[in-house]
CSV table of C-alpha atoms in Angstrom, one decimal:
chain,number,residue,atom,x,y,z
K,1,UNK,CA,-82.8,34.5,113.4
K,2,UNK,CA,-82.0,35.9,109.9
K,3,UNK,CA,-81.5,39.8,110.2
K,4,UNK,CA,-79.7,43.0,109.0
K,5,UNK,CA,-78.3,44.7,111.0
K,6,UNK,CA,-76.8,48.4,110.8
K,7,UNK,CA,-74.3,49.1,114.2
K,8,UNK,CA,-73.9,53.0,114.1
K,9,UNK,CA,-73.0,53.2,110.3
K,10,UNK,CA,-71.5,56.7,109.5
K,11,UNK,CA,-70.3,58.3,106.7
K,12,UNK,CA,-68.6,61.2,105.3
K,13,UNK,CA,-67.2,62.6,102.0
K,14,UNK,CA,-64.4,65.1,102.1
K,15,UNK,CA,-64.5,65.4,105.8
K,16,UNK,CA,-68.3,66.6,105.5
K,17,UNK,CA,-70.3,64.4,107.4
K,18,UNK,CA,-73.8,62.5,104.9
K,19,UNK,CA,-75.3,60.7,107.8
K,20,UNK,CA,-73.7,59.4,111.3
K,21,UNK,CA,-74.8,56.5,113.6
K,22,UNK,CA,-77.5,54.5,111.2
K,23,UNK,CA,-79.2,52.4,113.7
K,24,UNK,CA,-81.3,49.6,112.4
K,25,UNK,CA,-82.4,46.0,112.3
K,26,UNK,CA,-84.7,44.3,110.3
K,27,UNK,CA,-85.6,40.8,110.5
K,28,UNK,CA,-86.2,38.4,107.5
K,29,UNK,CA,-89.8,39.3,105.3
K,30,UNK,CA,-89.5,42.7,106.2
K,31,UNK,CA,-89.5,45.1,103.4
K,32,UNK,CA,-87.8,48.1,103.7
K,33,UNK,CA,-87.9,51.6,102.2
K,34,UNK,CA,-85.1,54.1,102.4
K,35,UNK,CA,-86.3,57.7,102.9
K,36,UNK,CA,-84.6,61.5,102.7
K,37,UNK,CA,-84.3,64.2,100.5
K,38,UNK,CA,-82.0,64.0,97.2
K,39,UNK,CA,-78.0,63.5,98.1
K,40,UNK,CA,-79.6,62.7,101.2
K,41,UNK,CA,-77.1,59.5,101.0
K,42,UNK,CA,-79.7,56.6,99.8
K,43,UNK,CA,-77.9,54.8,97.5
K,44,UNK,CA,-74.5,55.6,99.5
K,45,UNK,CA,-75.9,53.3,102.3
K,46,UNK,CA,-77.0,51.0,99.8
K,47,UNK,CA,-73.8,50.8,98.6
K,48,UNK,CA,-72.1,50.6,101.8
K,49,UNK,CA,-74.6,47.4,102.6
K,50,UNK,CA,-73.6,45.7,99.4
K,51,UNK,CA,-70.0,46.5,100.3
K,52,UNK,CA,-69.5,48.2,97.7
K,53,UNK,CA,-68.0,51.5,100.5
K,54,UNK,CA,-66.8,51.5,103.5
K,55,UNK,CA,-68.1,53.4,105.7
K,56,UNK,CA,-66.9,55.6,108.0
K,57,UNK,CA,-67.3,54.1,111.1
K,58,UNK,CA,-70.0,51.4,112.3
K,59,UNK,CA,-70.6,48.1,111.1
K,60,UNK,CA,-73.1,45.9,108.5
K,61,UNK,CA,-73.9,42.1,109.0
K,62,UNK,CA,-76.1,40.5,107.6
K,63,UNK,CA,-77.0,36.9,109.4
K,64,UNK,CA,-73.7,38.0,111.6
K,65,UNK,CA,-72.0,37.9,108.5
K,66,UNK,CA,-69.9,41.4,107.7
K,67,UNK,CA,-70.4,43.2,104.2
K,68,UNK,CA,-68.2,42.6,101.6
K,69,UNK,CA,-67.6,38.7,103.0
K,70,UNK,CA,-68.1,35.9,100.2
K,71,UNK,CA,-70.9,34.7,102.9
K,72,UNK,CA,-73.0,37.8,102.4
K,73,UNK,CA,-72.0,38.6,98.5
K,74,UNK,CA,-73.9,35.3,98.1
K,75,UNK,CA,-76.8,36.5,99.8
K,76,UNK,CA,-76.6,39.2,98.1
K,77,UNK,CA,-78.9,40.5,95.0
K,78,UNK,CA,-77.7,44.1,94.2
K,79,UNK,CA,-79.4,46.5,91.6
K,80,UNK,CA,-78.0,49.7,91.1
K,81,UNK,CA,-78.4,53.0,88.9
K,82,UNK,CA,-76.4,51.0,86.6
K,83,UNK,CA,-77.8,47.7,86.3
K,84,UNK,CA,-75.1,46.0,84.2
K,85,UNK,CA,-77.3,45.3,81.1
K,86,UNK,CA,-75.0,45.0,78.0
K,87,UNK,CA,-76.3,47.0,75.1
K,88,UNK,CA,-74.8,44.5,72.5
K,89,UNK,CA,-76.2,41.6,73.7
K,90,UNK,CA,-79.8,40.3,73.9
K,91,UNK,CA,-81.8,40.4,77.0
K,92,UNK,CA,-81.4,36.1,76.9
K,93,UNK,CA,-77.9,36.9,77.1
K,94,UNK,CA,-77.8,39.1,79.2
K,95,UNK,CA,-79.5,37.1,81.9
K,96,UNK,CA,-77.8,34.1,81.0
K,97,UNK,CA,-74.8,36.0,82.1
K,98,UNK,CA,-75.9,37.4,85.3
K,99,UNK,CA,-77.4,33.6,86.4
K,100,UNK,CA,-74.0,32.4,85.4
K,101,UNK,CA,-72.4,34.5,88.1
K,102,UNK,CA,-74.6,34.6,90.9
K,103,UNK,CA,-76.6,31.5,90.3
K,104,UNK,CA,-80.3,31.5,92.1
K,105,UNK,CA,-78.1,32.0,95.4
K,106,UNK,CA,-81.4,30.7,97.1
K,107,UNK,CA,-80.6,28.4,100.8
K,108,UNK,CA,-78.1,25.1,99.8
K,109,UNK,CA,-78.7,25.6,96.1
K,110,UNK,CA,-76.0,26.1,93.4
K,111,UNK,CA,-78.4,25.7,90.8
K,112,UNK,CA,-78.9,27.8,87.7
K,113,UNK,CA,-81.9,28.6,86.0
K,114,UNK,CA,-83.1,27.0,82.6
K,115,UNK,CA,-83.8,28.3,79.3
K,116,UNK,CA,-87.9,28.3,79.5
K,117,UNK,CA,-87.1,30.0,83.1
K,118,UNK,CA,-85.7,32.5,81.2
K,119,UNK,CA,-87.9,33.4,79.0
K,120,UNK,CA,-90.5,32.9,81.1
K,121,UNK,CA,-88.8,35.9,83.5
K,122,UNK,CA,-88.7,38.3,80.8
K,123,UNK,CA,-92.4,37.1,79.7
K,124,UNK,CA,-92.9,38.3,83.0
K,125,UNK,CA,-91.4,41.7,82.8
K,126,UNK,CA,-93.2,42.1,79.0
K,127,UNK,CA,-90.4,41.6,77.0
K,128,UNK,CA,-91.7,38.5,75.4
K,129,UNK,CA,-90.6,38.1,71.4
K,130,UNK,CA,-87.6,40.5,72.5
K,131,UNK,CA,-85.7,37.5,73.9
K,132,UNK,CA,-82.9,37.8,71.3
K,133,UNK,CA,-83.6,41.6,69.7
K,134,UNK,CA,-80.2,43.4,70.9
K,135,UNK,CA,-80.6,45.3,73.7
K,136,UNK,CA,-79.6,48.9,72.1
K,137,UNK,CA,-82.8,48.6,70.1
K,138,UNK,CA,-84.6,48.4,73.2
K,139,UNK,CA,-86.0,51.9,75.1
K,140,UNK,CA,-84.8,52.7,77.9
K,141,UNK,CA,-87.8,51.4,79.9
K,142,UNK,CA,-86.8,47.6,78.2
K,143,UNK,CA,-83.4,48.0,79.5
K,144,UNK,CA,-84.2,48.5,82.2
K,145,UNK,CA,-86.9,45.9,82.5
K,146,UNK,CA,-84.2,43.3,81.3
K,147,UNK,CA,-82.1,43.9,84.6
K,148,UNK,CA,-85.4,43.7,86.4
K,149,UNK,CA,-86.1,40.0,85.4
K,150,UNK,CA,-83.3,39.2,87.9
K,151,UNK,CA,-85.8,39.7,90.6
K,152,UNK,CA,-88.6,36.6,89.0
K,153,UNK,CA,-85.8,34.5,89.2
K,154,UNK,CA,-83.8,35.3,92.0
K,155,UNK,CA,-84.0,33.7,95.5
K,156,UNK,CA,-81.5,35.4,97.5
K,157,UNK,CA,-82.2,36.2,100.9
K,158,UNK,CA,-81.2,39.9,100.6
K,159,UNK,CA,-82.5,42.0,97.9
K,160,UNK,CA,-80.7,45.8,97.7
K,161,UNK,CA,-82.6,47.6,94.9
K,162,UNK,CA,-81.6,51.2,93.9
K,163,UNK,CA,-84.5,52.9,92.2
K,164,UNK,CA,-86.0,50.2,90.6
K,165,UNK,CA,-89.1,51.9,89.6
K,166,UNK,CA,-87.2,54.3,87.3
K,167,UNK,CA,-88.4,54.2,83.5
K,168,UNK,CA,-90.9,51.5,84.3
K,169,UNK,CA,-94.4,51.7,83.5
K,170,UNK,CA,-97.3,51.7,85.9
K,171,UNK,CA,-98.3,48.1,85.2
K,172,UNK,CA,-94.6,47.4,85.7
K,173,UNK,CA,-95.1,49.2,89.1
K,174,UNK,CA,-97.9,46.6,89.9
K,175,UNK,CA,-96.1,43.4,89.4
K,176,UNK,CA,-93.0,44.1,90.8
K,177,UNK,CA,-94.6,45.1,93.8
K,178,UNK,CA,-96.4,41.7,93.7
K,179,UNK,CA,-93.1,40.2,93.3
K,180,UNK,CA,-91.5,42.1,96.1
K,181,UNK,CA,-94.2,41.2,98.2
K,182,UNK,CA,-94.2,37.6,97.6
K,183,UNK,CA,-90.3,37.4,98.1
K,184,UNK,CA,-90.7,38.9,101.6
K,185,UNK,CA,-93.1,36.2,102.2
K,186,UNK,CA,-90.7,34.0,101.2
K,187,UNK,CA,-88.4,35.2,103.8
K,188,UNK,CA,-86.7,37.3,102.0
K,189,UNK,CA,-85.3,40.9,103.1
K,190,UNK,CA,-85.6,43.7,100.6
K,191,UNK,CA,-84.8,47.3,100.7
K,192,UNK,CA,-85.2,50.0,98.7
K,193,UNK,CA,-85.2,53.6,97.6
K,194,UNK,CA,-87.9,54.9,95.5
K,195,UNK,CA,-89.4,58.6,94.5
K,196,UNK,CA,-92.5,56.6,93.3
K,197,UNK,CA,-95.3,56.2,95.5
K,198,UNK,CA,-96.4,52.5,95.6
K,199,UNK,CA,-98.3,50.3,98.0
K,200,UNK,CA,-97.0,47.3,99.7
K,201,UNK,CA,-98.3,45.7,103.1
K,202,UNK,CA,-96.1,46.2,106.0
K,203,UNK,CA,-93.5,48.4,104.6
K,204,UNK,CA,-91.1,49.8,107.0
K,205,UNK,CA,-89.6,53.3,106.5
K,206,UNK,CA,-85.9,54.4,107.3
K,207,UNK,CA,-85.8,57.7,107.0
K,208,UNK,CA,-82.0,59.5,106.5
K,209,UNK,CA,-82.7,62.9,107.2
K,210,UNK,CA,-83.3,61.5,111.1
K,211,UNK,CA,-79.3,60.6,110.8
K,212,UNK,CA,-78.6,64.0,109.4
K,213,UNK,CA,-75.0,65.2,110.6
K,214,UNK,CA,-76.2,67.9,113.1
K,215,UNK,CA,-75.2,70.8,110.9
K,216,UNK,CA,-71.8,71.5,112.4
K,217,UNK,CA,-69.2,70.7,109.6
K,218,UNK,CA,-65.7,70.2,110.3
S,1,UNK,CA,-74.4,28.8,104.0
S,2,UNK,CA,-71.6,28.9,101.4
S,3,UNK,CA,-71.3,27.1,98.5
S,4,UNK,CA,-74.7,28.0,96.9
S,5,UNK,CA,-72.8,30.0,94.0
S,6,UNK,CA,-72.4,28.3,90.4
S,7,UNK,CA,-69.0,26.0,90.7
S,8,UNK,CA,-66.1,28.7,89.9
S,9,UNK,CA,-65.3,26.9,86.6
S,10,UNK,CA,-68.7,27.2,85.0
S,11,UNK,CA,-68.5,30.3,85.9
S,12,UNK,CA,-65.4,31.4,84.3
S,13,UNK,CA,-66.2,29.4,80.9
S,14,UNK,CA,-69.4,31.8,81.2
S,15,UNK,CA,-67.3,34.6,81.6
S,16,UNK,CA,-65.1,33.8,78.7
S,17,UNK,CA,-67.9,33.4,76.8
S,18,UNK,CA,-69.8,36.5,77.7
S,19,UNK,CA,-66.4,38.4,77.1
S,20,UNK,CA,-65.6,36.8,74.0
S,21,UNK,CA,-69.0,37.8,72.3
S,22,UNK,CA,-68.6,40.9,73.7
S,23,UNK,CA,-65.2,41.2,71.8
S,24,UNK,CA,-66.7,40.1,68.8
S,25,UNK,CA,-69.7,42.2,68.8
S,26,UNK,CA,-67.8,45.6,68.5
S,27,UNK,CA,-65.8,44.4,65.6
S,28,UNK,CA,-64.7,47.4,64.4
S,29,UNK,CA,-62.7,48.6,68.0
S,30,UNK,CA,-60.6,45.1,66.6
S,31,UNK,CA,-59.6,46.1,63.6
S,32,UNK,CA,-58.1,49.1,65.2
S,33,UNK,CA,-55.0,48.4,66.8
S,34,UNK,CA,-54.2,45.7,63.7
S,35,UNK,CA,-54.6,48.3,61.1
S,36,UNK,CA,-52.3,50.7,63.2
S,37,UNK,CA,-49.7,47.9,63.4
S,38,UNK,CA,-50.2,46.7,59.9
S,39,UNK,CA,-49.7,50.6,58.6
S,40,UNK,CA,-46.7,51.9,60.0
S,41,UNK,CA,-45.5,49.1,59.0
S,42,UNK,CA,-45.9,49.6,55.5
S,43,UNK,CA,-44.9,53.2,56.0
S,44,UNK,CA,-41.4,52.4,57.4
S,45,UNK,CA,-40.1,51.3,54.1
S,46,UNK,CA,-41.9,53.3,52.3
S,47,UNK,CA,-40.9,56.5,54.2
S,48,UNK,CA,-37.5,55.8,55.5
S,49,UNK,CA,-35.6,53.2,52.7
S,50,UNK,CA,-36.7,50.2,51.1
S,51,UNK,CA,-32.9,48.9,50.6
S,52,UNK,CA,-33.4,45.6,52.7
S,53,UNK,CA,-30.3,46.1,54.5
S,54,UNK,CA,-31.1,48.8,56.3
S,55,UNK,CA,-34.2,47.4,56.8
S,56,UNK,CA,-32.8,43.9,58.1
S,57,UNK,CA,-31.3,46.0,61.2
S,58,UNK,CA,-34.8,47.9,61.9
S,59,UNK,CA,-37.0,45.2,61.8
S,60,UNK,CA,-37.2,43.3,65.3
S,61,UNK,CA,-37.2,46.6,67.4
S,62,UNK,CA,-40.0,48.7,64.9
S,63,UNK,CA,-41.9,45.6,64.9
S,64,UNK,CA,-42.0,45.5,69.0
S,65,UNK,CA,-42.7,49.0,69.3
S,66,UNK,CA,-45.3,49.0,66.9
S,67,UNK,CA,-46.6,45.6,68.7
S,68,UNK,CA,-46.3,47.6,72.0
S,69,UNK,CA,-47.8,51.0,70.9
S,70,UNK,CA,-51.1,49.1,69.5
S,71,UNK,CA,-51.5,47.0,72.7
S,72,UNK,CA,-51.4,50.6,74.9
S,73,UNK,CA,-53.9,51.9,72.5
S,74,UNK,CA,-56.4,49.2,73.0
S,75,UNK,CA,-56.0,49.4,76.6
S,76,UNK,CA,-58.1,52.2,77.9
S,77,UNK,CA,-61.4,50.0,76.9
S,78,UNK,CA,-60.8,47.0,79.1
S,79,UNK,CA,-62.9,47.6,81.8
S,80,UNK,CA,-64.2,51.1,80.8
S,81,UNK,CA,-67.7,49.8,79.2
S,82,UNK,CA,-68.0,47.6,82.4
S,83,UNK,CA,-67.1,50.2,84.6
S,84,UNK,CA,-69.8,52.4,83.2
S,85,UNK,CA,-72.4,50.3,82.5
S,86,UNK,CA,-72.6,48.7,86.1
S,87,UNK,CA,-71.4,45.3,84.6
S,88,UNK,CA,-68.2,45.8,86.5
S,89,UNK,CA,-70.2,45.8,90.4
S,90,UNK,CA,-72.4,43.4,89.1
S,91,UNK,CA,-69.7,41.1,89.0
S,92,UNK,CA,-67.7,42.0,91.7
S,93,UNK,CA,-70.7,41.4,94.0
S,94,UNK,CA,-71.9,37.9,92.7
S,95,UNK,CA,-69.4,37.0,95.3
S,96,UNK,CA,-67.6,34.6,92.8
S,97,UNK,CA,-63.3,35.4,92.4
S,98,UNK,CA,-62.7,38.7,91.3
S,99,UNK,CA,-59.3,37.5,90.6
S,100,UNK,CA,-60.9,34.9,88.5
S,101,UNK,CA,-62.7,37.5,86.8
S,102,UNK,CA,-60.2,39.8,85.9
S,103,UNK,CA,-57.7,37.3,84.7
S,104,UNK,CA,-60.7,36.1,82.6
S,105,UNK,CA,-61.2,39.5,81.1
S,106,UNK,CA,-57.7,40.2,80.5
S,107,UNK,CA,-56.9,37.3,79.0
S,108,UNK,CA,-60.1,37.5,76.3
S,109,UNK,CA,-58.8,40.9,75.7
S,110,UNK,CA,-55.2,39.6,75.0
S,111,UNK,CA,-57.1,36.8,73.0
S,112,UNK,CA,-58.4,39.5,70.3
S,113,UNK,CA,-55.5,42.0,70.5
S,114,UNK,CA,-52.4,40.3,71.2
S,115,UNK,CA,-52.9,37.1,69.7
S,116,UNK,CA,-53.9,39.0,66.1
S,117,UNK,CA,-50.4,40.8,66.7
S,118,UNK,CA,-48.5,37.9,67.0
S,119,UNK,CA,-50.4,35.8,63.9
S,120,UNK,CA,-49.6,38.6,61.8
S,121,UNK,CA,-45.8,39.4,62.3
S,122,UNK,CA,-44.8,37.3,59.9
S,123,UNK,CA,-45.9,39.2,57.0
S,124,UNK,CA,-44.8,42.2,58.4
S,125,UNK,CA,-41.4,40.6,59.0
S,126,UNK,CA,-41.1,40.0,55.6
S,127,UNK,CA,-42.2,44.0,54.5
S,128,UNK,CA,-39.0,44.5,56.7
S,129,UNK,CA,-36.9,42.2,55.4
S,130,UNK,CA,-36.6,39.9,58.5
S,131,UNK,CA,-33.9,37.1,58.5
S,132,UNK,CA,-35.8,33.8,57.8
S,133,UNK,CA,-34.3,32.5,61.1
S,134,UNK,CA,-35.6,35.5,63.2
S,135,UNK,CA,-39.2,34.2,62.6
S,136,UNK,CA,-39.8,31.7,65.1
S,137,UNK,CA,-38.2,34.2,68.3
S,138,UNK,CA,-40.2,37.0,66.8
S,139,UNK,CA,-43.7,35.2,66.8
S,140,UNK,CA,-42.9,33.5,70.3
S,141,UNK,CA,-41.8,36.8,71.6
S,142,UNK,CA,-44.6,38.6,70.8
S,143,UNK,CA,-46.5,35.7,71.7
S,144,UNK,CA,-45.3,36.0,75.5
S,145,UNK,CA,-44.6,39.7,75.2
S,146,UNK,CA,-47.8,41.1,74.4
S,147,UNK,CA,-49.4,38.7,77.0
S,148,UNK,CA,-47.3,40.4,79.8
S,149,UNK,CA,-48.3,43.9,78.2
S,150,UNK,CA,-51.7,43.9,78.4
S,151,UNK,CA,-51.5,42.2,82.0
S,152,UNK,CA,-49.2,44.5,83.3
S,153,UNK,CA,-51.2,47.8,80.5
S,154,UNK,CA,-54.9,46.2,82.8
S,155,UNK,CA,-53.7,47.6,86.1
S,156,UNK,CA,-53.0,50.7,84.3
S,157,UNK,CA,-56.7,51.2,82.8
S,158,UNK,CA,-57.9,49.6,86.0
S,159,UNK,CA,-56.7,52.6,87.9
S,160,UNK,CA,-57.7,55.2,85.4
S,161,UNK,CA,-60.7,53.6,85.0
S,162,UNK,CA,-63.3,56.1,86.4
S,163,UNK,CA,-61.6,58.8,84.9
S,164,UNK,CA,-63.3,59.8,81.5
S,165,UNK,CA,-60.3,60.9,79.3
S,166,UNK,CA,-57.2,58.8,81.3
S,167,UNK,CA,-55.9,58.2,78.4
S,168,UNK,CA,-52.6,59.8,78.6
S,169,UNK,CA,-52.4,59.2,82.8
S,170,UNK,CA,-52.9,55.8,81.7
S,171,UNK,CA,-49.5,56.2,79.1
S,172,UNK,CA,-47.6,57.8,81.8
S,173,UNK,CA,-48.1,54.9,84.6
S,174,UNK,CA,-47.5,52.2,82.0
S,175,UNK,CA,-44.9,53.3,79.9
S,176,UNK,CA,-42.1,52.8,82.2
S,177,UNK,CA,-43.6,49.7,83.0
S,178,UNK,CA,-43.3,48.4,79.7
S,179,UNK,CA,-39.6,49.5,78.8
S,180,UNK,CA,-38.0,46.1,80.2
S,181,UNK,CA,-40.6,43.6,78.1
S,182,UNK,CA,-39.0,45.8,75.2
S,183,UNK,CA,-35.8,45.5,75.8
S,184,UNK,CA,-35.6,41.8,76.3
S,185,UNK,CA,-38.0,41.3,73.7
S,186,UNK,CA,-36.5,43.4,70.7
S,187,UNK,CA,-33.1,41.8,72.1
S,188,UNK,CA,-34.2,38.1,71.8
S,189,UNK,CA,-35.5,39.0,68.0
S,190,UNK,CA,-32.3,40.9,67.1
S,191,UNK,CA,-30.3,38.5,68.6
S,192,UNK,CA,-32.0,35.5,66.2
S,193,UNK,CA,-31.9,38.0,63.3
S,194,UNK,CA,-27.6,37.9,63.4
S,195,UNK,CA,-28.2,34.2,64.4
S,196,UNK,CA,-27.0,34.3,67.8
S,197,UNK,CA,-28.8,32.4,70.7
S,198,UNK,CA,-31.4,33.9,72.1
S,199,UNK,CA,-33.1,31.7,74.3
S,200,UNK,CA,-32.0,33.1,77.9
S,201,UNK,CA,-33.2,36.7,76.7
S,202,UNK,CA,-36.6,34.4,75.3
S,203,UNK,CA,-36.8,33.4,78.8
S,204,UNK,CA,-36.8,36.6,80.8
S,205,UNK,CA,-39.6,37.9,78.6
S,206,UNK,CA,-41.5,34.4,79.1
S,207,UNK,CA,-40.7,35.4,82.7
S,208,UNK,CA,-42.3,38.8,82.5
S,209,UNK,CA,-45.2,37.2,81.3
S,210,UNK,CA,-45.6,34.2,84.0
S,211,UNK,CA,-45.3,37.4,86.8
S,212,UNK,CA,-47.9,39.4,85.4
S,213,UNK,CA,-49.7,36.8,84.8
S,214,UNK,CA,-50.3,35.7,88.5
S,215,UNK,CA,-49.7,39.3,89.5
S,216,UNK,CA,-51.3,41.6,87.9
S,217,UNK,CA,-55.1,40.8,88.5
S,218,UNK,CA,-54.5,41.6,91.8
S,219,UNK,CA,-53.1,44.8,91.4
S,220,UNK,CA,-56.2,45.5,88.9
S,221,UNK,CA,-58.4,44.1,91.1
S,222,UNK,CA,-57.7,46.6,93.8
S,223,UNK,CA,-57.5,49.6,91.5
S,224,UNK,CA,-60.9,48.6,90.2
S,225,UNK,CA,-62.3,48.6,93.9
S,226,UNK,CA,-60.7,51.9,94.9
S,227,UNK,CA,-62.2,53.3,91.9
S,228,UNK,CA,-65.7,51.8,92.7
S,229,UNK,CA,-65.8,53.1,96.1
S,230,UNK,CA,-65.6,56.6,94.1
């Protein structure tokens, strides 16, 4: 049974205590929303999934497999506040970079996209005709939208999105919830943070501020 | 479950690539370093002597500290732009090598700062007054030379890398670092410039360069995680 699991993740910075003893499993098609306040320490456990932190105490496995192992990293589709669009390059390039890398990482398959898949992902996320405009001439919406084309292509198991609704449009709202919706149906496990309100079936909620250190520091 | 990620050597051609354009795109951070070399170079003779004498005994260690100063000025921007941009974590977590990826980077960035160093020494040889015989050690010294200082200058800038003005931190660590490569590398160009044999000194600094080489990414590697973590 594919799931992630979360053993008693904790984590302080500077000895002040964000959240302790995360407890959580989700099984494969589940789509998951992380919940809490600002600096409430969302995109710190995102990060500490991706293993990207360690944490301070506890455990993530993905499929039994520990963070940070080269099993999970290519499970693994991370998107942060930073998405790791180039500004010099064009959104083709761009892509082409990031498939280069990481590949479709779907089950057994080393394959890459191809061109037309390409350009039919950033169709997709409306930036047809921009294929090859450099991306600093893009707004910041485009940019963005340019890292979000990952996700029409993508077919890794674990999806661990960071705000991805920032800058986009309502329309761009719409179809990426289609497309989260259809990867959990897929089998796919994604989680995410969001301030936007938006409507999938069957989300789960993990809400931080349940985790809260209980107020005692040091 | 493993082995659904692009084979590692298509991925580091794509890498290369990538970086390479990327390189070629900001033009103008390029020219930097080479116009630095290429004018103090024309200064020296015009601001200390142009009697060619003089000159003859000046030449292989300005032209190596020039070579060295421009390399440590081009540093802080190896991974800085990545670092920033989330290019760096992107490719950290695509689970391929971060060695691999690292020594790729490096290596471009040597490929448009190093190599332009070397290919132009010549001429600036000759603005010194370089012995004709000192040609060859100078161009495969710098060659090697520079190769080890920006491998061993990339764990520098990997550490100061989430710092916004590390410039000068990123001096201090790498400086001393530096000061052997110098030594043996000025030495193996004076050396040929009086005509004596200079391949054993050649060979340390081919040496320093194989080490950093293999060494080095690792080193950056781990300074570029610590400074993720931040």
């Amino acid at each position: 049974m594919q799931q992630l699991l979360l053993d008693k993740v904790s984590f302080s910075r500077d000895e002040v205590p964000l959240f302790t003893d995360v407890e959580a499993s989700w099984p494969a098609g589940s789509i998951v929303q992380l919940q809490g306040a600002n600096g409430a320490g969302k995109t710190t456990l995102l990060r500490i999934i991706a293993g990207l932190l360690r944490p301070s105490a506890g455990r993530v496995s993905f499929n039994e497999v520990p963070s940070g192992h080269y099993d999970f990293l290519s499970q693994l589709l991370y998107l942060g506040h930073q998405p790791g669009v180039k500004r010099s390059m064009t959104p083709l390039e761009n892509l082409r970079w990031y498939f280069a890398l990481n590949g479709l990482k779907g089950v057994q398959s080393s394959a890459r996209p191809d061109e037309p898949g390409y350009v039919q992902a950033l169709a997709k996320v409306g930036l047809r005709h921009y294929e090859d405009v450099p991306c600093y001439q893009l707004s910041a919406g485009q940019q963005r939208r340019v890292a979000l084309a990952r996700l029409f292509l993508s077919e890794a198991p674990l999806w661990l999105l960071d705000e991805p609704f920032t800058a986009v449009d309502v329309h761009g709202v719409a179809l990426l919830e289609e497309r989260i919706q259809a990867h959990a149906e897929q089998g796919g496990l994604v989680l995410l943070t969001t301030h936007q309100s938006w409507r999938v079936a069957g989300l789960e909620v993990l809400d931080l501020e349940r985790f809260k250190a209980s107020g005692a520091r040091g | 479950m493993s082995g659904n990620l692009p084979a590692p050597g298509s991925a580091l051609r794509a890498m290369f690539r990538h970086e390479c354009a990327l390189q070629l795109r900001n033009r103008s951070e390029l020219y930097n370093p080479l116009l630095f070399f290429t004018s103090i170079i024309v200064f020296v003779p015009l601001g200390i002597s142009p009697e060619a004498g003089f000159l003859k005994q000046l030449a292989p260690g300005m032209v190596w500290i020039i070579a060295l100063l421009s390399v440590l000025l081009s540093l802080d921007r190896v991974f800085q732009a990545d670092f920033e941009d989330g290019s760096l974590e992107q490719a950290l977590l695509s689970g391929q090598s971060g060695y691999m990826l690292v020594l790729a980077k490096v290596l471009v960035h040597w490929l448009f700062t190093g190599l332009p160093l070397t290919l132009l020494s010549p001429v600036l040889g000759i603005m010194l007054a370089l012995p004709a015989e000192a040609y060859g050690c100078l161009m495969l010294s710098l060659f090697f030379g520079s190769g080890a200082l920006c491998f061993i200058g990339a764990v520098g800038a990997a550490l100061t890398v989430s710092l916004r003005r590390g410039g000068l931190l990123l001096s201090l660590i790498i400086i001393p670092l530096y000061v052997p490569v110098l030594i043996f590398g000025s030495g193996a160009v004076s050396a040929a410039a009086i005509g004596d044999s200079y391949g054993a000194t050649l060979a340390v600094v081919v040496a320093f360069w194989l080490a950093a080489l293999m060494l080095a990414p690792f080193a950056a590697l781990g300074a570029l995680k610590i400074n993720l973590a931040e």
